[in-house]
mmCIF file of C-alpha atoms in Angstrom:
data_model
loop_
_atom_site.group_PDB
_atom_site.id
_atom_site.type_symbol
_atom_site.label_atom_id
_atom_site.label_comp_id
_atom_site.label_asym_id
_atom_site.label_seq_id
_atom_site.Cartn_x
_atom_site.Cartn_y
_atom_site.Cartn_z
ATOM 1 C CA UNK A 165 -155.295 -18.628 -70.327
ATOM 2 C CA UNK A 166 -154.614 -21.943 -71.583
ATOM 3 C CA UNK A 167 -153.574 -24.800 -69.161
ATOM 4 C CA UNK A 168 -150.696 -25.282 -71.154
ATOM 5 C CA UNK A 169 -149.569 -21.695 -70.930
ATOM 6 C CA UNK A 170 -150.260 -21.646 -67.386
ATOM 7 C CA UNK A 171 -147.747 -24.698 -66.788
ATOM 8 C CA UNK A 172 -145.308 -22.805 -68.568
ATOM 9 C CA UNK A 173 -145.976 -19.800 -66.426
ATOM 10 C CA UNK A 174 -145.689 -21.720 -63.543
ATOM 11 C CA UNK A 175 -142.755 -23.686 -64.867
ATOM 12 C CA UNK A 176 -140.656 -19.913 -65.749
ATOM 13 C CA UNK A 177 -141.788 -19.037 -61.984
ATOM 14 C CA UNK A 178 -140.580 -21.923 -60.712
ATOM 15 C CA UNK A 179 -137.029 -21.802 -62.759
ATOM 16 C CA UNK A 180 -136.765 -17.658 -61.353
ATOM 17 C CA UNK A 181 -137.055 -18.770 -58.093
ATOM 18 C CA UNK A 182 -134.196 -20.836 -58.209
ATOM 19 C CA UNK A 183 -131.787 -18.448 -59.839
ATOM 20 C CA UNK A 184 -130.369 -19.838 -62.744
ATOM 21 C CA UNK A 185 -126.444 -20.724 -62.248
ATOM 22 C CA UNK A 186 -124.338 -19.561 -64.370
ATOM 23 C CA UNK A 187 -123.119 -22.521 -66.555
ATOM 24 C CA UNK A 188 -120.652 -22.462 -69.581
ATOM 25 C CA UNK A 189 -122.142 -25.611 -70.990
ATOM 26 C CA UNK A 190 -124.756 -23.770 -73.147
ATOM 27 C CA UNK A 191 -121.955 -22.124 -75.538
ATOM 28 C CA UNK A 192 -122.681 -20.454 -78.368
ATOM 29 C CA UNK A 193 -121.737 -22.500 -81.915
ATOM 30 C CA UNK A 194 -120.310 -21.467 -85.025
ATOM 31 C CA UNK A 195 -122.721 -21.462 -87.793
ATOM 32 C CA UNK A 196 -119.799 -23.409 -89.688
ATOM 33 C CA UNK A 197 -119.837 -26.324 -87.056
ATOM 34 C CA UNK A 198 -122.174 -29.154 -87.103
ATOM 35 C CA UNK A 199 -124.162 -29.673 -84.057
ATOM 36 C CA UNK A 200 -122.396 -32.901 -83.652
ATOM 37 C CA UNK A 201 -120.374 -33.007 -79.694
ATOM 38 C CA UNK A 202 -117.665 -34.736 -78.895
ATOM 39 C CA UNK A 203 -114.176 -34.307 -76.610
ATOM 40 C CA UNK A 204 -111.537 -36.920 -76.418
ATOM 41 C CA UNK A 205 -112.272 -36.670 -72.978
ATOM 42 C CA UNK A 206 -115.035 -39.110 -73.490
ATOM 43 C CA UNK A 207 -113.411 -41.929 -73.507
ATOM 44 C CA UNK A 208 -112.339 -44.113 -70.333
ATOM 45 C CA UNK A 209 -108.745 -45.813 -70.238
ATOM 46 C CA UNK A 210 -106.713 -46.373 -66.899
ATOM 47 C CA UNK A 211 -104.324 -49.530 -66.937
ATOM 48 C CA UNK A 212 -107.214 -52.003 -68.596
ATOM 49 C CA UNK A 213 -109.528 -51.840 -65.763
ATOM 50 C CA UNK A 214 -112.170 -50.529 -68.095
ATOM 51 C CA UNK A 215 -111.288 -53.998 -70.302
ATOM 52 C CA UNK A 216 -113.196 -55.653 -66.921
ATOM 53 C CA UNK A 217 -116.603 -54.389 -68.552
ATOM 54 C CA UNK A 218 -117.978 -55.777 -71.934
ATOM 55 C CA UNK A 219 -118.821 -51.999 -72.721
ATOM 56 C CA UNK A 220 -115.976 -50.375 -75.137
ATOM 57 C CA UNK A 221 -114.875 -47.569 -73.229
ATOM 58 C CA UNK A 222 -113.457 -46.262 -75.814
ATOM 59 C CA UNK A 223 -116.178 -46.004 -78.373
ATOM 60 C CA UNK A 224 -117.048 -42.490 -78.722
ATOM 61 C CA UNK A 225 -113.529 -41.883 -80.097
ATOM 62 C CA UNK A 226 -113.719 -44.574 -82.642
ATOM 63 C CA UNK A 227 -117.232 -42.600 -84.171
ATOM 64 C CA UNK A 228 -115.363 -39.784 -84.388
ATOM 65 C CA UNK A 229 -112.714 -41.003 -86.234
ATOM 66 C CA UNK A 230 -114.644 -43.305 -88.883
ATOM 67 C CA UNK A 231 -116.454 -39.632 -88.884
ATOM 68 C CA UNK A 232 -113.549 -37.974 -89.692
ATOM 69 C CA UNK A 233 -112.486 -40.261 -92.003
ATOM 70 C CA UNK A 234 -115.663 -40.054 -93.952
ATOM 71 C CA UNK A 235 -114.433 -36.622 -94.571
ATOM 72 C CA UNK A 236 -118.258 -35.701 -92.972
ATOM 73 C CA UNK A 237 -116.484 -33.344 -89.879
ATOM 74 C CA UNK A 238 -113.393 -31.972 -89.291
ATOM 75 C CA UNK A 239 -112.118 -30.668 -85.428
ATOM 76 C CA UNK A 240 -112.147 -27.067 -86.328
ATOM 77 C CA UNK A 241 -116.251 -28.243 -88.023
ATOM 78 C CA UNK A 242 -117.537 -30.253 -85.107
ATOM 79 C CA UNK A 243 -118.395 -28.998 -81.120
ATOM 80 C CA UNK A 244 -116.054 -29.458 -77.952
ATOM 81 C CA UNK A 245 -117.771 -30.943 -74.971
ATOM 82 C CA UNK A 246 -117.075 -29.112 -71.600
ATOM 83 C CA UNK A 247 -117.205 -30.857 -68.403
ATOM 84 C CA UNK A 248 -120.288 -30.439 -66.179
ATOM 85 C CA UNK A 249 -119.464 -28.956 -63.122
ATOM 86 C CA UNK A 250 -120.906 -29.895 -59.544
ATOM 87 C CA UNK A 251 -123.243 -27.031 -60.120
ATOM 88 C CA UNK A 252 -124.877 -28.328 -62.905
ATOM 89 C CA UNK A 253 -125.502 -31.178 -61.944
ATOM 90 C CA UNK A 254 -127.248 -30.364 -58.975
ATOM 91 C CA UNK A 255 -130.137 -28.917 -61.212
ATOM 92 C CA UNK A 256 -131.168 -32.542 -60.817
ATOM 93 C CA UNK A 257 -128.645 -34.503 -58.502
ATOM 94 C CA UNK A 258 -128.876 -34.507 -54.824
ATOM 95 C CA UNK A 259 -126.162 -33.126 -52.810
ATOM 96 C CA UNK A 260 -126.132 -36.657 -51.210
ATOM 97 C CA UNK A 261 -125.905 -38.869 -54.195
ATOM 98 C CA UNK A 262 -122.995 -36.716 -55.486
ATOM 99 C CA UNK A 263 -121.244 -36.987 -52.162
ATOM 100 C CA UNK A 264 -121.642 -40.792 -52.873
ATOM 101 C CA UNK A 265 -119.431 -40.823 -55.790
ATOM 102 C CA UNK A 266 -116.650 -39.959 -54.006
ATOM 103 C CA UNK A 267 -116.264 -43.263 -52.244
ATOM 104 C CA UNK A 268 -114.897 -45.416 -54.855
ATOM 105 C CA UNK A 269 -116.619 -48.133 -53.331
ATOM 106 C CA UNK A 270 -119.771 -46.888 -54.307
ATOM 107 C CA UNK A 271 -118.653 -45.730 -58.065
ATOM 108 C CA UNK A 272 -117.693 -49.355 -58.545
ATOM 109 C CA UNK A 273 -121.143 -50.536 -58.008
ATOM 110 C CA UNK A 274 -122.582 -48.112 -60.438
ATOM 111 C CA UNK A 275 -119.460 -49.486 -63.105
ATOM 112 C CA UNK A 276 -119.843 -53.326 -62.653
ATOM 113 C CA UNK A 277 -115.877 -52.841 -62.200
ATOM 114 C CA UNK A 278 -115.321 -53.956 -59.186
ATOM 115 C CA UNK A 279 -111.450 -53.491 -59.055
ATOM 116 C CA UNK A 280 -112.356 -49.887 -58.920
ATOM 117 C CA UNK A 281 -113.419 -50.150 -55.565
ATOM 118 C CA UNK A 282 -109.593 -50.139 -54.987
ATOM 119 C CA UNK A 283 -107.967 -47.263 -56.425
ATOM 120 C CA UNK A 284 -107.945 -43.635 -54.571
ATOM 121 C CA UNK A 285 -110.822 -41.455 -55.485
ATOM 122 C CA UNK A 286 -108.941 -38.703 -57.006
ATOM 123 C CA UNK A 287 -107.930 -41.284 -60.085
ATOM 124 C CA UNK A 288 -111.837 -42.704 -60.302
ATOM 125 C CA UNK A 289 -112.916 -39.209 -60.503
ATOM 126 C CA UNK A 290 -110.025 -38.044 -63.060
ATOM 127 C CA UNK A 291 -110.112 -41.664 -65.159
ATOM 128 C CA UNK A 292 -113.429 -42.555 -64.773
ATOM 129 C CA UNK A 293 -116.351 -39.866 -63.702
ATOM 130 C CA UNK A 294 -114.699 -36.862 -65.522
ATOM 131 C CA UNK A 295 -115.149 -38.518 -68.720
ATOM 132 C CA UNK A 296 -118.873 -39.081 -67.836
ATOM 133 C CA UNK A 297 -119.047 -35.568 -66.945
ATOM 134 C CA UNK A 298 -118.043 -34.492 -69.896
ATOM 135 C CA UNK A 299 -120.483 -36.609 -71.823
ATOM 136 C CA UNK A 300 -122.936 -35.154 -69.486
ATOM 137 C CA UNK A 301 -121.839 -31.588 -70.587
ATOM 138 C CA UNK A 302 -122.128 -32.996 -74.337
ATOM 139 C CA UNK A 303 -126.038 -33.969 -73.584
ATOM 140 C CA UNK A 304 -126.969 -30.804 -72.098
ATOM 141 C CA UNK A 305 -125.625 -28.727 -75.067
ATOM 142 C CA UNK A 306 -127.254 -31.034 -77.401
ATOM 143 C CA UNK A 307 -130.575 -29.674 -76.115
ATOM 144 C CA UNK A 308 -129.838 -26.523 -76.890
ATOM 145 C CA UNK A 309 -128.417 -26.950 -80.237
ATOM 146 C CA UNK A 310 -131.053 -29.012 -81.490
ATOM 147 C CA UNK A 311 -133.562 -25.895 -80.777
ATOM 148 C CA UNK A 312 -131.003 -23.998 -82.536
ATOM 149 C CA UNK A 313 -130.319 -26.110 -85.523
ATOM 150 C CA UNK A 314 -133.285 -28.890 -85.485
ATOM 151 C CA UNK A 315 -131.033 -31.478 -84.562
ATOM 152 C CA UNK A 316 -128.184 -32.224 -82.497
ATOM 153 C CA UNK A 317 -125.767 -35.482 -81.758
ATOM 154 C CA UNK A 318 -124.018 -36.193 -79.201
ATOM 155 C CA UNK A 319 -120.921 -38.729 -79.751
ATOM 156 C CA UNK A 320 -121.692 -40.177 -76.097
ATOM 157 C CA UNK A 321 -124.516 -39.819 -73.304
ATOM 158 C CA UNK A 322 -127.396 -41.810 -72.971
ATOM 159 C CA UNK A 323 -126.749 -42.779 -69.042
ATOM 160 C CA UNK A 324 -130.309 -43.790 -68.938
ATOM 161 C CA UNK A 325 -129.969 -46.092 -65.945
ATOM 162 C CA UNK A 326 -128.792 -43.015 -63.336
ATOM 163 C CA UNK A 327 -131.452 -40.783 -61.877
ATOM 164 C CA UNK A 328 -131.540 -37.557 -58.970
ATOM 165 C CA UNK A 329 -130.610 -39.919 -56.311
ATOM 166 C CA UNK A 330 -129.099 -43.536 -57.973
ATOM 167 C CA UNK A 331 -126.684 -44.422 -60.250
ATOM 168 C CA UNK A 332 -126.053 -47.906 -61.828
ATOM 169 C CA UNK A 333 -125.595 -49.976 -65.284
ATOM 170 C CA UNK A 334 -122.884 -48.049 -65.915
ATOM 171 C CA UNK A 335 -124.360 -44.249 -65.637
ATOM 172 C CA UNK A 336 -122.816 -42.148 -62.972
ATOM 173 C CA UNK A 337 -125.251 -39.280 -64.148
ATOM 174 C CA UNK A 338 -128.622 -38.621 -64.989
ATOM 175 C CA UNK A 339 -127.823 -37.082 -68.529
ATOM 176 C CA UNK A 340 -131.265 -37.383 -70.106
ATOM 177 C CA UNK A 341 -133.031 -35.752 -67.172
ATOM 178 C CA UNK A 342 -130.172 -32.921 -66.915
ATOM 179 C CA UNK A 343 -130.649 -32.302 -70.939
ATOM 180 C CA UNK A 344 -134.197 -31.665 -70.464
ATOM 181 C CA UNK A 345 -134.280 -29.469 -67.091
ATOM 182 C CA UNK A 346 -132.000 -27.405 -68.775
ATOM 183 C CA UNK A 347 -133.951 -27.154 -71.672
ATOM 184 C CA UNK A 348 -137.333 -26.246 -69.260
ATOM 185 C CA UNK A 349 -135.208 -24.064 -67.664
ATOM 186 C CA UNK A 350 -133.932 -21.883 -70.060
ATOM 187 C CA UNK A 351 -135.385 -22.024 -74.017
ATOM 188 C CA UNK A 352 -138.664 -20.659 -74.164
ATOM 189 C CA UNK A 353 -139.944 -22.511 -76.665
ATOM 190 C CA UNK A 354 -139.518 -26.077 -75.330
ATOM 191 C CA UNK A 355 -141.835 -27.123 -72.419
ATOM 192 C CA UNK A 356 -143.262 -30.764 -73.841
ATOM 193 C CA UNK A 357 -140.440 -33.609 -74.076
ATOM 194 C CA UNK A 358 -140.639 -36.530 -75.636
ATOM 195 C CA UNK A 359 -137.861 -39.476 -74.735
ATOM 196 C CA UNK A 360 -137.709 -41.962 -77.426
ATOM 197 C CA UNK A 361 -135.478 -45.186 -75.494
ATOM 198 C CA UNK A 362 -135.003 -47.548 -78.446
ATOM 199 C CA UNK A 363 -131.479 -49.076 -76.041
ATOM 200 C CA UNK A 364 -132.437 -52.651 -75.317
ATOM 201 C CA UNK A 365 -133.001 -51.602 -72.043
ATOM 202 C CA UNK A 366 -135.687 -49.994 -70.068
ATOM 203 C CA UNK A 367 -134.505 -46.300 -69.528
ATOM 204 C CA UNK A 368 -135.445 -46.933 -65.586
ATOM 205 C CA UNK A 369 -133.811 -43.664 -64.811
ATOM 206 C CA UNK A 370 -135.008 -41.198 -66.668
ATOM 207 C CA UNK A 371 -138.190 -42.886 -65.743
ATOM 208 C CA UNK A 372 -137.922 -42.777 -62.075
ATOM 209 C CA UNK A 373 -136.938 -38.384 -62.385
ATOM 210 C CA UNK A 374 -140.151 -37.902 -64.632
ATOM 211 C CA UNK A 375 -142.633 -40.094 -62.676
ATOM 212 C CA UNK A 376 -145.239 -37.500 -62.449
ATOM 213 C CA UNK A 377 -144.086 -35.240 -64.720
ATOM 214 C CA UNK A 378 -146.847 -34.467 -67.394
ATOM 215 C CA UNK A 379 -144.408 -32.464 -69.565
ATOM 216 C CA UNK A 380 -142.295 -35.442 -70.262
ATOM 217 C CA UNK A 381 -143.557 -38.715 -72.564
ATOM 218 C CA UNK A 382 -141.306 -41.427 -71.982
ATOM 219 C CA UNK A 383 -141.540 -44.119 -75.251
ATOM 220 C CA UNK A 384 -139.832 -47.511 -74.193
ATOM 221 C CA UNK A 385 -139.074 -50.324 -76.735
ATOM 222 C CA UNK A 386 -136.861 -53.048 -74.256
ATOM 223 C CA UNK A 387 -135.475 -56.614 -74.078
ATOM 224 C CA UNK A 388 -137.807 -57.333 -71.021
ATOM 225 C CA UNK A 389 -135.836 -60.304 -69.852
ATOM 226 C CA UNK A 390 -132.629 -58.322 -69.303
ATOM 227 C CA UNK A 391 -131.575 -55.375 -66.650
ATOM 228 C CA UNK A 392 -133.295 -53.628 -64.852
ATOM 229 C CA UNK A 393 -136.249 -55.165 -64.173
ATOM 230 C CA UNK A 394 -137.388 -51.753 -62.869
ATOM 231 C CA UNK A 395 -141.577 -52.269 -62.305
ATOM 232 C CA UNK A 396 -141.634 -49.331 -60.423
ATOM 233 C CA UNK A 397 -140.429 -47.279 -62.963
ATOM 234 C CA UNK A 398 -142.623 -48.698 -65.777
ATOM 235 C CA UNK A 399 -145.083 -46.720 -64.148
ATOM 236 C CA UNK A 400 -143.917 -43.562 -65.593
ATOM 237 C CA UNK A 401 -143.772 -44.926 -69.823
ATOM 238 C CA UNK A 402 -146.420 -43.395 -71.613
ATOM 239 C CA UNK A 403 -146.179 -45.818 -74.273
ATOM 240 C CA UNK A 404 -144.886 -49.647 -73.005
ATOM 241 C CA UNK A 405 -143.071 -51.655 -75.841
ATOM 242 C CA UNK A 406 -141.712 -54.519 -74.271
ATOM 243 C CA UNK A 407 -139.639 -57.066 -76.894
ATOM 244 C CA UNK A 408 -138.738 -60.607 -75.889
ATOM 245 C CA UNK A 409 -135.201 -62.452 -76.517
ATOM 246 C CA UNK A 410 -134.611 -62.916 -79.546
ATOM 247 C CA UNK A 411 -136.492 -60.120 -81.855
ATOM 248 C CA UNK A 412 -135.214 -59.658 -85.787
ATOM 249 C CA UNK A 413 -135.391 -56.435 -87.911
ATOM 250 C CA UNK A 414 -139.038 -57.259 -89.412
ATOM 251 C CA UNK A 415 -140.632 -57.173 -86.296
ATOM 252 C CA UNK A 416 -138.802 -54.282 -84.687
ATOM 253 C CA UNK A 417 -138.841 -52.037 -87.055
ATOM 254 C CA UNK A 418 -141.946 -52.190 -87.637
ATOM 255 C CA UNK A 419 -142.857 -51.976 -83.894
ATOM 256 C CA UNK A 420 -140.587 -48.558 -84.406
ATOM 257 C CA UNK A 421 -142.275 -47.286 -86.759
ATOM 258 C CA UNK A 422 -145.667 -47.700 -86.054
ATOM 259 C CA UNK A 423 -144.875 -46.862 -82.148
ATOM 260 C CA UNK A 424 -142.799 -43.566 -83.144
ATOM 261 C CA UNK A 425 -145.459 -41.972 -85.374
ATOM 262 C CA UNK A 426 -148.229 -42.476 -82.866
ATOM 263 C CA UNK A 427 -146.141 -40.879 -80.141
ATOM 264 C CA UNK A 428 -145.892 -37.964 -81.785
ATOM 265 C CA UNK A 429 -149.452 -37.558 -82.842
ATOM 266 C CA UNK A 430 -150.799 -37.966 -79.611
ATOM 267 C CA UNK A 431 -147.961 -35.983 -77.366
ATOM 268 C CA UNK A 432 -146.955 -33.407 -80.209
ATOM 269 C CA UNK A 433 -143.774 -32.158 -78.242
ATOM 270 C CA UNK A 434 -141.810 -29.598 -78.051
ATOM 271 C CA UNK A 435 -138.362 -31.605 -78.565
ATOM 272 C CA UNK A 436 -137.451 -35.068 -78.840
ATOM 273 C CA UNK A 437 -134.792 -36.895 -77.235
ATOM 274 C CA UNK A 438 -133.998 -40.270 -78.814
ATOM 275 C CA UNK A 439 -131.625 -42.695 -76.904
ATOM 276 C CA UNK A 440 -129.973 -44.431 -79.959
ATOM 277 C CA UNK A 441 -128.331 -47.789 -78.268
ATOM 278 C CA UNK A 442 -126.868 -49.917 -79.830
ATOM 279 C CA UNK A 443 -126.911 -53.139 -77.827
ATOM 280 C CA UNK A 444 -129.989 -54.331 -79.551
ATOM 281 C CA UNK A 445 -127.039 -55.982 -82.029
ATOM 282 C CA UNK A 446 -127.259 -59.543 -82.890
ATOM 283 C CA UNK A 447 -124.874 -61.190 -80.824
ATOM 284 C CA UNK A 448 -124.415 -58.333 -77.821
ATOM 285 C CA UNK A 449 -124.099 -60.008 -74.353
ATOM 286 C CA UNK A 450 -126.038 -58.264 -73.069
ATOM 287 C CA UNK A 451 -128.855 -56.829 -75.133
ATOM 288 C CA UNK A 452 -130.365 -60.567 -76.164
ATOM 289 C CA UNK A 453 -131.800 -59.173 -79.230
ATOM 290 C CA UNK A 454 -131.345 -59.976 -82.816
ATOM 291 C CA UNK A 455 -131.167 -56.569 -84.868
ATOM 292 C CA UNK A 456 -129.056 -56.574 -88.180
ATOM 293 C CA UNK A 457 -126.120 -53.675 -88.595
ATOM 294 C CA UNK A 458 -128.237 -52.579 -91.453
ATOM 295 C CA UNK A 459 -131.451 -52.695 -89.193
ATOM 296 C CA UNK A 460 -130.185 -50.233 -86.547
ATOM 297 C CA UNK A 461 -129.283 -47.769 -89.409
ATOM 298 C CA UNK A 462 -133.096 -48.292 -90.445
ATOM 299 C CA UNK A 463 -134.067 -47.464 -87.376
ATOM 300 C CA UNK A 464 -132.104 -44.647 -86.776
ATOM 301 C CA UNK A 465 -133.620 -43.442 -90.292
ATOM 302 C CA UNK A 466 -137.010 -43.986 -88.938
ATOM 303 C CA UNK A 467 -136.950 -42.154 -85.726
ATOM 304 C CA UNK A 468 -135.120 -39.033 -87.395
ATOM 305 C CA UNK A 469 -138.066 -39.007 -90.510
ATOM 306 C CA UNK A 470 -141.013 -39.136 -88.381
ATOM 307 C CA UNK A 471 -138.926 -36.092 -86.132
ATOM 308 C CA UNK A 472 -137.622 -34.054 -88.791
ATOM 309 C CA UNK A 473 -140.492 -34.131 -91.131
ATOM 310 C CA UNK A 474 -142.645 -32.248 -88.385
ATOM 311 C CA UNK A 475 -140.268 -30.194 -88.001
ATOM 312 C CA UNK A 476 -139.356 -31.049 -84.311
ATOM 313 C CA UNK A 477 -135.539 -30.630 -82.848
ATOM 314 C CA UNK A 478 -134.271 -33.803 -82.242
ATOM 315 C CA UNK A 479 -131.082 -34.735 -80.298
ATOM 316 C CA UNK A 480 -129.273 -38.158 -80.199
ATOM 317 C CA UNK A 481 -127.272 -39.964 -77.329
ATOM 318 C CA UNK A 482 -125.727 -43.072 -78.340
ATOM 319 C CA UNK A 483 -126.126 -45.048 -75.220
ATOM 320 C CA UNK A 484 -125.329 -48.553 -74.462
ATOM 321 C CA UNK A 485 -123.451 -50.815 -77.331
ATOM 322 C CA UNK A 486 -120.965 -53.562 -75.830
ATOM 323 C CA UNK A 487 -119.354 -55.098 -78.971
ATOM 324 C CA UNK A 488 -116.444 -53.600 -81.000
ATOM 325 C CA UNK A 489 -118.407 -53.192 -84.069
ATOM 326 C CA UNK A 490 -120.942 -50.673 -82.856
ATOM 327 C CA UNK A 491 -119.077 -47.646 -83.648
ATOM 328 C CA UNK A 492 -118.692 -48.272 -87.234
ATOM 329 C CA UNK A 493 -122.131 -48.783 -87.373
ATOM 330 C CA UNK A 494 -122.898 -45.519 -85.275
ATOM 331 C CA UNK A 495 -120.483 -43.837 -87.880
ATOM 332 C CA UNK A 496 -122.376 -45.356 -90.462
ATOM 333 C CA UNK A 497 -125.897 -44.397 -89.226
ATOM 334 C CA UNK A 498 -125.094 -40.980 -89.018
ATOM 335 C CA UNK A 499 -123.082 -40.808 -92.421
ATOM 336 C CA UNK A 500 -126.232 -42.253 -94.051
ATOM 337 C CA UNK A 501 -129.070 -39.818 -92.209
ATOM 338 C CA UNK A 502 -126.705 -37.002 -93.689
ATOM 339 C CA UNK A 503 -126.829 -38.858 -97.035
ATOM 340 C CA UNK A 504 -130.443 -38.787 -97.105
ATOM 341 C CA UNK A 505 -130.690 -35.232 -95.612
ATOM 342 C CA UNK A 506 -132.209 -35.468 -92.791
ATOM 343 C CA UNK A 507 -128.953 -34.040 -90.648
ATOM 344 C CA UNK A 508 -127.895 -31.022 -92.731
ATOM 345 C CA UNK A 509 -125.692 -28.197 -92.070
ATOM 346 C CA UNK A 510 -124.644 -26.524 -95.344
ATOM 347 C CA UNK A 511 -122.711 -24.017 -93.691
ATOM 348 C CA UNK A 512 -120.392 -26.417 -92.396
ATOM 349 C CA UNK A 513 -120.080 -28.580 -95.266
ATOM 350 C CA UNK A 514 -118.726 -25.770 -96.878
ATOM 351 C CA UNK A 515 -116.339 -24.718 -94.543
ATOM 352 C CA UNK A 516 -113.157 -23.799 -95.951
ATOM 353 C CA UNK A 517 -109.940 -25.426 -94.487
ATOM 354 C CA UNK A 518 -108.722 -23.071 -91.542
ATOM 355 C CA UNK A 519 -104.926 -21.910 -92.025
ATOM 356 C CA UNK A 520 -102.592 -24.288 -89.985
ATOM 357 C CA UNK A 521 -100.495 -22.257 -87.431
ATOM 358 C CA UNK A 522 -97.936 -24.280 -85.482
ATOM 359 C CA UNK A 523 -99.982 -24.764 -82.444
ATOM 360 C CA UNK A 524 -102.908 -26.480 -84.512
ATOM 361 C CA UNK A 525 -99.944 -28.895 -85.903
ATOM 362 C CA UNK A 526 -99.280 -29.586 -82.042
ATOM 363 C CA UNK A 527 -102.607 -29.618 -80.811
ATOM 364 C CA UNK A 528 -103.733 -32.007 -83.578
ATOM 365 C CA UNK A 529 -100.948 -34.168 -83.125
ATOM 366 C CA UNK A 530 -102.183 -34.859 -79.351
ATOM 367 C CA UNK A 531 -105.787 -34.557 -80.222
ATOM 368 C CA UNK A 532 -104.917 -37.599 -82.905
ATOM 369 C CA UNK A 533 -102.608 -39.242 -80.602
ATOM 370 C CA UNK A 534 -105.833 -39.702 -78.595
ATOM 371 C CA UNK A 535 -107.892 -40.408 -80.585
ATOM 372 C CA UNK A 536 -105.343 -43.058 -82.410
ATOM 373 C CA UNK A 537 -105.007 -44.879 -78.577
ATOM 374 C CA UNK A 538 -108.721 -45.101 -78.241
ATOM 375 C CA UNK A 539 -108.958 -47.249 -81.163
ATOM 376 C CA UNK A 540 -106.714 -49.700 -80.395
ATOM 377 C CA UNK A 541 -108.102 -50.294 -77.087
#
């Protein structure tokens, strides 16, 4: 028997003994839905604290809408997030780190908001940490609709900073490293992973769960002057691109490119998960980096070519971003890897129009209500 086969063997074993929970995250799709996941849930809004981050907290409401507008998805076309509960996230969170999050001290270390530190827990975890568990619930069903489909987004995610046992940067939840257990866990046919960070930050979680983990191959491309400054977690990236302050489109694309293709010659995965941030933007705070709008929708292209035309599922988390033009260009990046074909889903393009009962009229109302407040803030 292979080695390979044997890890997998061992792996299955391994997943058996710990009885699978029961989990309603990995819900089965329409064939008339794109494998695009969102909820309104996602975004954060509670009196303007979340104004005391540069991050837009309300973000992942804005891509859907500029999505929506596109007349690419429509609600009754696109998937519903559902939260993760407590026992799916201990798949790879400790029972102590979670226990940590419900002293809102502690959650408004991991935020940067330090007014948060203030209010009772039961509104951080309602106004803050439920919307990042629902993202997390978004990730984890990516990775099973991208095996499914080829490729999967979801409108949120990327907490790349938070691993088993540490949160911070703004990620309450290892996402990235719950996406891929799961998808160890329970599709057969995925047991090589290959992260793809292009955020302009080093993905020092993810990093620190998959240390000595020869199933995962971590590909970094980071502002190395900026947070985290994470050496011990360097350790674990397979392939090291470190930019400095500074770098335009010409040389990071082609530092992309070239970097992206040789990953996936020499690791030929399984899956790929590609941590799309946009904080690599000329003029972010806090990405220091130079990239053009029209260069991050390159580079998006790039990553999703070199995936798609070996036919290996891909699924996208958008990560960090901390400037209100990012989700247009998020919206934009996705509009124009549909345009070139490289996201398709025919049956859901031709989706006809569901019949509007009253209830939809109210339901929509709030959902766009939502959706309408998110933008403005």
């Amino acid at each position: 028997m292979s080695d390979v086969l044997k890890e997998k063997d061992e792996d299955s074993s391994e997943a058996t003994k710990r009885e699978l929970h029961e989990t309603s995250l990995y819900q089965d799709v329409k064939p008339t839905q794109w494998p695009i996941i969102y909820s309104p849930e996602y975004n954060i809004g509670f009196l303007g604290l979340e104004k005391l981050h540069p991050f837009d907290a309300g973000k992942w409401g804005k891509v859907y809408g500029f999505l929506k507008e596109a007349k690419m998805i429509r609600d009754d076309t696109t998937v519903r997030a559902t939260e993760a509960t407590e026992k799916d996230l201990l798949v790879v969170h400790t029972k102590g780190y979670l226990n940590t999050l419900k002293w809102s001290f502690h959650v408004a270390q991991i935020t940067e908001v330090p007014p948060v530190a203030f209010l009772p827990n039961f509104i951080v975890q309602r106004k803050v940490l439920r919307p990042f568990r629902y993202q997390t619930g978004g990730t984890i069903l990516a990775g099973k609709l991208a095996q499914e489909r080829g490729w999967a987004i979801n409108i949120g995610g990327g907490f790349h900073h938070c691993s088993a046992n540490q949160g911070g940067g703004f990620c309450a939840y290892a996402d990235i490293t719950l996406s891929i257990k799961f998808m160890f866990d329970r599709l057969q046919s995925i047991s090589k992973v290959l992260i793809i960070d292009l955020d302009a930050h080093q993905g020092n979680g993810h990093e620190r769960d998959f240390m000595d983990d020869d199933r995962v191959y971590i590909m970094d491309v980071y502002n190395r002057g900026i947070y985290p400054y994470d050496g011990y977690a360097k350790r674990a990236i397979k392939r090291k691109v470190e930019l400095s302050h500074g770098t335009d489109d010409e040389v990071y694309l082609e530092l992309v490119d070239r970097h992206t293709k040789e990953a996936l010659e020499e690791f030929q995965p399984d899956a790929v998960v590609y941590n799309a941030g946009t904080d690599i933007l000329e003029g972010d705070p806090l990405g220091n980096l130079s990239i053009t709008a029209q260069g991050i929708i390159e580079r998006d292209r790039l990553v999703f070519s070199h995936v798609r035309s070996r036919n290996i599922p891909i699924l996208m988390v958008t990560s960090g971003g901390y400037q209100r033009s990012t989700a247009r260009i998020i919206a934009d990046s996705i509009l124009n890897l549909k345009q070139l074909g490289l996201i398709p889903c025919e049956d859901a393009e031709n989706a006809p129009k569901p019949q509007i009962t009253v209830m939809d009229l109210i339901n929509g109302f709030i959902l766009a209500l939502s959706e309408f407040i998110c933008h403005f803030q």
